[in-house]
Amino acid sequence: LQKILILLQVTLSVVVGKTLMILFPNAMKRYILKMGEKSRMNRNPKFSYENWGPTFFSFKYLQFVLKVKWKRLEDEAYEGHPAPNTPVVTLSREVCHVLDFMKDNRPLILNFGSCT
């Protein structure tokens, strides 16, 4: 049911966005550029709006957003339920899953940090 609701929401936003791009191309370009500023996409001078702007609200865009949102459904953790088995990348760049590190009935402790 959640996937169907997400499909409807994303499809509606893509249809509305595509329609607005056709009816008001300059306003939508300004809007998309403003979104690009928030994500810092505009900071690379070799990466112009013409490279990525027209891809907004395309079928590929719809597929990508659906894939990401549906994947996030699987990654939600709920108290009292099994932990999600999300993919992780080791320091040797090997892709595995969190629960691959479980050993017998020992608790698995995840420690997150960063080095700057």
mmCIF file of C-alpha atoms in Angstrom:
data_model
loop_
_atom_site.group_PDB
_atom_site.id
_atom_site.type_symbol
_atom_site.label_atom_id
_atom_site.label_comp_id
_atom_site.label_asym_id
_atom_site.label_seq_id
_atom_site.Cartn_x
_atom_site.Cartn_y
_atom_site.Cartn_z
ATOM 1 C CA LEU A 1 0.000 0.000 0.000
ATOM 2 C CA GLN A 2 2.845 2.395 0.851
ATOM 3 C CA LYS A 3 4.505 1.729 -2.510
ATOM 4 C CA ILE A 4 1.260 2.514 -4.347
ATOM 5 C CA LEU A 5 0.860 5.790 -2.437
ATOM 6 C CA ILE A 6 4.463 6.743 -3.224
ATOM 7 C CA LEU A 7 3.909 5.849 -6.893
ATOM 8 C CA LEU A 8 0.848 8.101 -7.028
ATOM 9 C CA GLN A 9 2.592 10.972 -5.226
ATOM 10 C CA VAL A 10 5.737 10.875 -7.366
ATOM 11 C CA THR A 11 3.802 10.389 -10.618
ATOM 12 C CA LEU A 12 1.572 13.361 -9.808
ATOM 13 C CA SER A 13 4.560 15.577 -8.992
ATOM 14 C CA VAL A 14 6.313 14.543 -12.240
ATOM 15 C CA VAL A 15 3.198 15.226 -14.319
ATOM 16 C CA VAL A 16 2.681 18.625 -12.668
ATOM 17 C CA GLY A 17 6.395 19.482 -12.975
ATOM 18 C CA LYS A 18 6.548 18.472 -16.641
ATOM 19 C CA THR A 19 3.404 20.472 -17.394
ATOM 20 C CA LEU A 20 4.843 23.540 -15.666
ATOM 21 C CA MET A 21 8.127 23.127 -17.588
ATOM 22 C CA ILE A 22 6.149 23.209 -20.852
ATOM 23 C CA LEU A 23 3.894 26.116 -19.859
ATOM 24 C CA PHE A 24 6.441 28.226 -17.944
ATOM 25 C CA PRO A 25 9.948 27.169 -19.035
ATOM 26 C CA ASN A 26 11.785 30.250 -17.708
ATOM 27 C CA ALA A 27 10.117 30.157 -14.293
ATOM 28 C CA MET A 28 10.816 26.442 -13.959
ATOM 29 C CA LYS A 29 14.434 26.967 -14.990
ATOM 30 C CA ARG A 30 14.808 29.542 -12.190
ATOM 31 C CA TYR A 31 13.137 27.154 -9.739
ATOM 32 C CA ILE A 32 15.363 24.221 -10.734
ATOM 33 C CA LEU A 33 18.485 26.416 -10.551
ATOM 34 C CA LYS A 34 17.447 27.500 -7.061
ATOM 35 C CA MET A 35 17.156 23.815 -6.077
ATOM 36 C CA GLY A 36 20.603 23.272 -7.610
ATOM 37 C CA GLU A 37 22.026 25.991 -5.354
ATOM 38 C CA LYS A 38 20.733 24.178 -2.271
ATOM 39 C CA SER A 39 22.394 20.937 -3.366
ATOM 40 C CA ARG A 40 25.531 22.793 -4.575
ATOM 41 C CA MET A 41 25.117 21.454 -8.121
ATOM 42 C CA ASN A 42 25.636 24.966 -9.494
ATOM 43 C CA ARG A 43 29.145 25.343 -8.049
ATOM 44 C CA ASN A 44 30.848 23.310 -10.769
ATOM 45 C CA PRO A 45 31.321 25.651 -13.772
ATOM 46 C CA LYS A 46 31.621 22.671 -16.156
ATOM 47 C CA PHE A 47 28.237 21.341 -15.056
ATOM 48 C CA SER A 48 25.702 23.676 -16.614
ATOM 49 C CA TYR A 49 21.916 23.700 -16.343
ATOM 50 C CA GLU A 50 21.673 22.337 -19.890
ATOM 51 C CA ASN A 51 23.436 19.169 -18.676
ATOM 52 C CA TRP A 52 21.010 18.298 -15.898
ATOM 53 C CA GLY A 53 18.022 20.692 -15.881
ATOM 54 C CA PRO A 54 16.020 19.074 -18.690
ATOM 55 C CA THR A 55 16.235 15.686 -16.963
ATOM 56 C CA PHE A 56 13.929 16.897 -14.180
ATOM 57 C CA PHE A 57 10.440 15.432 -14.469
ATOM 58 C CA SER A 58 11.487 12.933 -17.170
ATOM 59 C CA PHE A 59 10.603 9.235 -17.144
ATOM 60 C CA LYS A 60 14.147 8.405 -15.945
ATOM 61 C CA TYR A 61 13.680 10.954 -13.141
ATOM 62 C CA LEU A 62 10.411 9.242 -12.172
ATOM 63 C CA GLN A 63 12.117 5.827 -12.112
ATOM 64 C CA PHE A 64 15.035 7.082 -10.021
ATOM 65 C CA VAL A 65 12.885 8.863 -7.438
ATOM 66 C CA LEU A 66 10.624 5.818 -7.107
ATOM 67 C CA LYS A 67 13.622 3.517 -6.658
ATOM 68 C CA VAL A 68 15.081 5.728 -3.913
ATOM 69 C CA LYS A 69 11.783 6.219 -2.065
ATOM 70 C CA TRP A 70 10.869 2.531 -2.250
ATOM 71 C CA LYS A 71 14.341 1.558 -1.012
ATOM 72 C CA ARG A 72 13.934 3.880 1.961
ATOM 73 C CA LEU A 73 10.792 1.981 2.940
ATOM 74 C CA GLU A 74 12.938 -1.118 3.421
ATOM 75 C CA ASP A 75 15.483 0.775 5.510
ATOM 76 C CA GLU A 76 13.095 1.991 8.207
ATOM 77 C CA ALA A 77 13.630 0.581 11.670
ATOM 78 C CA TYR A 78 10.750 -0.013 14.051
ATOM 79 C CA GLU A 79 11.031 -0.733 17.766
ATOM 80 C CA GLY A 80 10.474 -4.393 18.506
ATOM 81 C CA HIS A 81 10.935 -5.453 14.856
ATOM 82 C CA PRO A 82 14.016 -6.903 13.139
ATOM 83 C CA ALA A 83 16.651 -4.398 12.098
ATOM 84 C CA PRO A 84 16.821 -3.538 8.377
ATOM 85 C CA ASN A 85 19.643 -5.274 6.528
ATOM 86 C CA THR A 86 20.951 -2.220 4.720
ATOM 87 C CA PRO A 87 23.905 -2.383 2.335
ATOM 88 C CA VAL A 88 27.251 -1.051 3.568
ATOM 89 C CA VAL A 89 30.681 -0.627 1.999
ATOM 90 C CA THR A 90 33.786 -1.830 3.822
ATOM 91 C CA LEU A 91 37.071 0.047 3.871
ATOM 92 C CA SER A 92 38.265 -2.325 1.135
ATOM 93 C CA ARG A 93 35.267 -1.160 -0.973
ATOM 94 C CA GLU A 94 33.451 -4.479 -0.685
ATOM 95 C CA VAL A 95 29.649 -4.184 -0.674
ATOM 96 C CA CYS A 96 27.927 -6.294 1.957
ATOM 97 C CA HIS A 97 25.034 -5.939 4.393
ATOM 98 C CA VAL A 98 24.949 -4.912 8.054
ATOM 99 C CA LEU A 99 23.614 -8.239 9.249
ATOM 100 C CA ASP A 100 26.532 -10.047 7.552
ATOM 101 C CA PHE A 101 28.587 -8.930 10.569
ATOM 102 C CA MET A 102 26.345 -10.738 13.084
ATOM 103 C CA LYS A 103 28.036 -13.626 14.898
ATOM 104 C CA ASP A 104 25.878 -16.162 16.744
ATOM 105 C CA ASN A 105 23.701 -14.445 19.351
ATOM 106 C CA ARG A 106 26.161 -11.657 20.141
ATOM 107 C CA PRO A 107 24.793 -8.120 19.848
ATOM 108 C CA LEU A 108 25.967 -6.111 16.875
ATOM 109 C CA ILE A 109 27.188 -2.627 17.757
ATOM 110 C CA LEU A 110 27.511 0.026 15.071
ATOM 111 C CA ASN A 111 29.792 2.947 15.770
ATOM 112 C CA PHE A 112 29.638 5.915 13.417
ATOM 113 C CA GLY A 113 32.250 8.633 13.214
ATOM 114 C CA SER A 114 34.073 10.832 10.774
ATOM 115 C CA CYS A 115 37.578 12.027 10.117
ATOM 116 C CA THR A 116 38.107 15.474 8.683
#
